[in-house]
Short mmCIF file of C-alpha atoms in Angstrom, two decimals:
data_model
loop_
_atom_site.label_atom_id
_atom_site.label_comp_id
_atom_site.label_asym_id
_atom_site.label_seq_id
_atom_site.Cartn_x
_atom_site.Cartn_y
_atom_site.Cartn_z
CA UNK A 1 -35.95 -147.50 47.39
CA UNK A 2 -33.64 -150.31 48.09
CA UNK A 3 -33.33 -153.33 45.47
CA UNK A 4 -32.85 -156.64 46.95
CA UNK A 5 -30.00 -158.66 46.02
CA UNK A 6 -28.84 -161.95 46.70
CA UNK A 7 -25.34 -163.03 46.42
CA UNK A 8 -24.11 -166.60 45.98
CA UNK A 9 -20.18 -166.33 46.70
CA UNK A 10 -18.22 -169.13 48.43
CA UNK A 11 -15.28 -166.41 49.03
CA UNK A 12 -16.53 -164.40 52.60
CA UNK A 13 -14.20 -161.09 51.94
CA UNK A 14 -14.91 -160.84 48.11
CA UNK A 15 -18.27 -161.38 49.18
CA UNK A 16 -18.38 -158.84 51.79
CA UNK A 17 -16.60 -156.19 49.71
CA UNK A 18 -18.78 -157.02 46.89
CA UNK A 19 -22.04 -156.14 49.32
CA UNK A 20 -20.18 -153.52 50.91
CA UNK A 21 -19.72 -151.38 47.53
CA UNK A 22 -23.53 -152.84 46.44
CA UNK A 23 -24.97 -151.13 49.80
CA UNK A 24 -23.73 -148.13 48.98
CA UNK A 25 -25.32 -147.92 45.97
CA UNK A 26 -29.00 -148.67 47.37
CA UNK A 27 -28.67 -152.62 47.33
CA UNK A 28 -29.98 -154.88 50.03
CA UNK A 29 -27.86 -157.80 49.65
CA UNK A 30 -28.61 -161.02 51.25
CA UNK A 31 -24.99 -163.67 50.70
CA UNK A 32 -25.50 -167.33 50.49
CA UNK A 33 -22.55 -169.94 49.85
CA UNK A 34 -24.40 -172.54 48.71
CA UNK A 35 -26.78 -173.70 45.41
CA UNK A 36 -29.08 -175.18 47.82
CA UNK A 37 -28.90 -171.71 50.50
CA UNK A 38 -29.47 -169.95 47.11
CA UNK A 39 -32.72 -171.78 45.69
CA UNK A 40 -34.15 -171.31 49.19
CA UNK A 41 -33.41 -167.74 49.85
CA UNK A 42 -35.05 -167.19 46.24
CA UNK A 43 -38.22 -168.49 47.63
CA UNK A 44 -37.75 -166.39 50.64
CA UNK A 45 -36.73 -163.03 49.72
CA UNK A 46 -37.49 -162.91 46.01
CA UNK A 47 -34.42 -160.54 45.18
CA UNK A 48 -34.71 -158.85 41.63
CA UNK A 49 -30.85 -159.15 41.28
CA UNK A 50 -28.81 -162.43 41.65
CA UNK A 51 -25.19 -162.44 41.79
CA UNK A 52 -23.94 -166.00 41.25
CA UNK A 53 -19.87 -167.09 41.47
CA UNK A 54 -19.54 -170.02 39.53
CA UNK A 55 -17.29 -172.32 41.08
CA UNK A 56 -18.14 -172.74 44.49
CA UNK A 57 -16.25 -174.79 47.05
CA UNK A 58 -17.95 -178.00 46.26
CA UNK A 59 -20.11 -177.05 43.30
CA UNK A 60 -20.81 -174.84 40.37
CA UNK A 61 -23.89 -172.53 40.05
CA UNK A 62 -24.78 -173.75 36.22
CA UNK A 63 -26.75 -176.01 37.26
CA UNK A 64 -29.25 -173.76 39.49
CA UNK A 65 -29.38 -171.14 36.43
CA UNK A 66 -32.34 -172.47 35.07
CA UNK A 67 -34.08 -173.43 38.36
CA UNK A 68 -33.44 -169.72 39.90
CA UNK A 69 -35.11 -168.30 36.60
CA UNK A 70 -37.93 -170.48 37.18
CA UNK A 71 -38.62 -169.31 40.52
CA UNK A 72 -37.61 -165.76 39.78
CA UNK A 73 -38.23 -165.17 35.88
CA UNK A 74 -38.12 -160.96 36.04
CA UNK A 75 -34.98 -161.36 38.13
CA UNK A 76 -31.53 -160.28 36.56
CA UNK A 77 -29.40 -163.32 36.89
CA UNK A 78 -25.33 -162.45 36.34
CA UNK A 79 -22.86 -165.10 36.55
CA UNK A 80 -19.15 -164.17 37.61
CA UNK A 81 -16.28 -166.25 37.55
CA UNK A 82 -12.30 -165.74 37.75
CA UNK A 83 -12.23 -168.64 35.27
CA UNK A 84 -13.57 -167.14 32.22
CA UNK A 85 -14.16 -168.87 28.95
CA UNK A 86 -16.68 -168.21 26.04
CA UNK A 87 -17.98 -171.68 25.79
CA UNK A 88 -18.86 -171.59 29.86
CA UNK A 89 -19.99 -167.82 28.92
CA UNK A 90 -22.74 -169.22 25.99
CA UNK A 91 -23.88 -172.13 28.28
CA UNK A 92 -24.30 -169.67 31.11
CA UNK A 93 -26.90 -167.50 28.58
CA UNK A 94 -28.31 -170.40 27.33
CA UNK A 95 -29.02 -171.31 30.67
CA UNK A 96 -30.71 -168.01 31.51
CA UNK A 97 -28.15 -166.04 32.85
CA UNK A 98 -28.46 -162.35 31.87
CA UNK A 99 -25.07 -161.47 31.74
CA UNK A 100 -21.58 -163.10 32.71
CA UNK A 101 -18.61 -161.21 34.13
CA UNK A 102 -15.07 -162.12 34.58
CA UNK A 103 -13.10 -161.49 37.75
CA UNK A 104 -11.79 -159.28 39.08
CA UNK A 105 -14.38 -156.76 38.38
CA UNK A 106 -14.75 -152.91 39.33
CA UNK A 107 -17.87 -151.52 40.92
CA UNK A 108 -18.70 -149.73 37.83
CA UNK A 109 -18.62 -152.48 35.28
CA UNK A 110 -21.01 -154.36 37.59
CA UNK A 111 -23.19 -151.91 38.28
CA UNK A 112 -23.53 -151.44 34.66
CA UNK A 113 -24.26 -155.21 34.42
CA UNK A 114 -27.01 -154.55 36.69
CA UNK A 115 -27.92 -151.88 35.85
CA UNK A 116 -28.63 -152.67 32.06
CA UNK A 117 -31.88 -154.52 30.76
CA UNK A 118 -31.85 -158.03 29.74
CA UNK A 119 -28.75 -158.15 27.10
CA UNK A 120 -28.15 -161.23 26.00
CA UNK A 121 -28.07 -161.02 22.14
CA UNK A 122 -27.81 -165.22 22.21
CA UNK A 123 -31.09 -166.51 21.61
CA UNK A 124 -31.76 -169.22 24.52
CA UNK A 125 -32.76 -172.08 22.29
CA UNK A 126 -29.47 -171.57 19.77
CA UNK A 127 -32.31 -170.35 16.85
CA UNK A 128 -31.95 -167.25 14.54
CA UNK A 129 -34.63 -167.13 12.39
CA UNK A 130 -35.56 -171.02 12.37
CA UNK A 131 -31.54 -171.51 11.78
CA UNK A 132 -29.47 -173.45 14.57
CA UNK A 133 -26.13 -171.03 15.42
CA UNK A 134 -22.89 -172.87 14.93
CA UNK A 135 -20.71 -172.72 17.89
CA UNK A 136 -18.76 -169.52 15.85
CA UNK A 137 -21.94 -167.53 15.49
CA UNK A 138 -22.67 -167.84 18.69
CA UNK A 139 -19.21 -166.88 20.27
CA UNK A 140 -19.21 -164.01 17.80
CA UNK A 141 -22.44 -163.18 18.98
CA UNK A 142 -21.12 -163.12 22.62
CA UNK A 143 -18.20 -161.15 21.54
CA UNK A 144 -20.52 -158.63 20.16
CA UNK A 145 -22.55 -158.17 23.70
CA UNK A 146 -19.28 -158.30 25.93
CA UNK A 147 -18.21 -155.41 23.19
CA UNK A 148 -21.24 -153.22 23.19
CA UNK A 149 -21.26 -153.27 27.43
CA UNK A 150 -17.49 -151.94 26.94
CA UNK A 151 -18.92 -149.60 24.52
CA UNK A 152 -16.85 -150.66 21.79
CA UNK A 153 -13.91 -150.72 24.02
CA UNK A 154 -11.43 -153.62 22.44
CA UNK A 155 -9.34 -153.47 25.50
CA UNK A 156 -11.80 -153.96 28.11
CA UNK A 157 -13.50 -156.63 26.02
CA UNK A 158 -10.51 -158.67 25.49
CA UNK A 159 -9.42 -158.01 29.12
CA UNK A 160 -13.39 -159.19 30.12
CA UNK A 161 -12.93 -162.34 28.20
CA UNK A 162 -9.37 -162.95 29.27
CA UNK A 163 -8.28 -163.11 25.86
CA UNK A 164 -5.16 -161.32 24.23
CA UNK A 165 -6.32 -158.03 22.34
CA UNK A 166 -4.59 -159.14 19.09
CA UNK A 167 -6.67 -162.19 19.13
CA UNK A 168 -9.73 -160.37 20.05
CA UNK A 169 -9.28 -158.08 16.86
CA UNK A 170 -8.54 -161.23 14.79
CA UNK A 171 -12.20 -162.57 16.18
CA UNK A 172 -14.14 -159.69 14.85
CA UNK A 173 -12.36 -159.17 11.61
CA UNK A 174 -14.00 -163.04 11.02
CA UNK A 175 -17.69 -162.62 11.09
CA UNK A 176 -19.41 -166.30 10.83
CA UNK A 177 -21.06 -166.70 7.51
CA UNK A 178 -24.96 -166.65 7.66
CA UNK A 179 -25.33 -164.96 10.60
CA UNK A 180 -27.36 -161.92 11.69
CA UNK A 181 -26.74 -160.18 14.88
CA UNK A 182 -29.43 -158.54 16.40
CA UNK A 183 -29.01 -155.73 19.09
#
């Protein structure tokens, strides 16, 4: 049984190596290069994966997050970029991106990100328990989901979030007061 996917990539050979590797592992992928070609083959083709780059040539894809899991709320929505940051990464969830990946990115770790139920561990609306998260809990919490796809793997993580590994261990030694992360 095939899965359709739809892939929103401005870059045609990333794109076509990305659906190249995909196909072999029972994808149908449909590429688009636009937010507009995207919205509209989500209407047509109603894939159950979307793959979105976020800077396109013109544009960026955070703005059609929420209108793509509107039209497609079971779909898995994963956002990659090769300009990776945790405050784009939080907006992106917030948004209603499942997951977020940083380029360049091996067919496994994708996969995975496919793969893997919805794992967003940051609530959509910014609320733990009736409690707003400060801008640290909720980059912890990130830190925390990025870690657990690694499985625990610092190295990976801190390579994920393009951020030194020194700094990454400095980040989890300082857990946010008040929070409570939930797997």
């Amino acid at each position: 049984m095939t899965k359709e996917l739809l892939l929103v990539e401005d870059d045609t050979i990333f794109a076509n190596t990305v659906m190249r590797r995909l196909t072999k592992h029972g994808f149908n992928c449909l590429h688009v290069d636009s937010n507009s070609e995207a919205l509209l083959a989500c209407h047509r083709h109603a894939p159950e994966y979307i793959l979105l780059d976020m800077k396109l040539a013109q544009e960026t894809t955070l703005g059609i997050i929420a209108p793509l899991r509107k039209v497609r709320p079971h779909s898995r929505i994963i956002l990659l970029t090769g300009f990776a940051s945790i405050a784009t990464a939080v907006d992106a969830i917030k948004l209603g991106a499942d997951d977020y990946l940083s380029k360049p990115l091996d067919t496994q770790t994708l996969l995975a990100a496919l793969n893997e139920s919805k794992v967003s561990t940051i609530s959509t609306d910014t609320e733990l328990e009736g409690e707003t998260l400060s801008a640290e809990q909720a980059q912890w919490q990130y830190i925390q989901q990025v870690l657990k796809a690694n499985n625990g793997n610092i190295s990976a993580t801190a390579r994920q979030l393009s951020m030194h590994r020194r700094t990454l261990q400095r980040k989890l030694q300082k857990k946010p007061q008040g929070d409570t992360v939930k797997s």
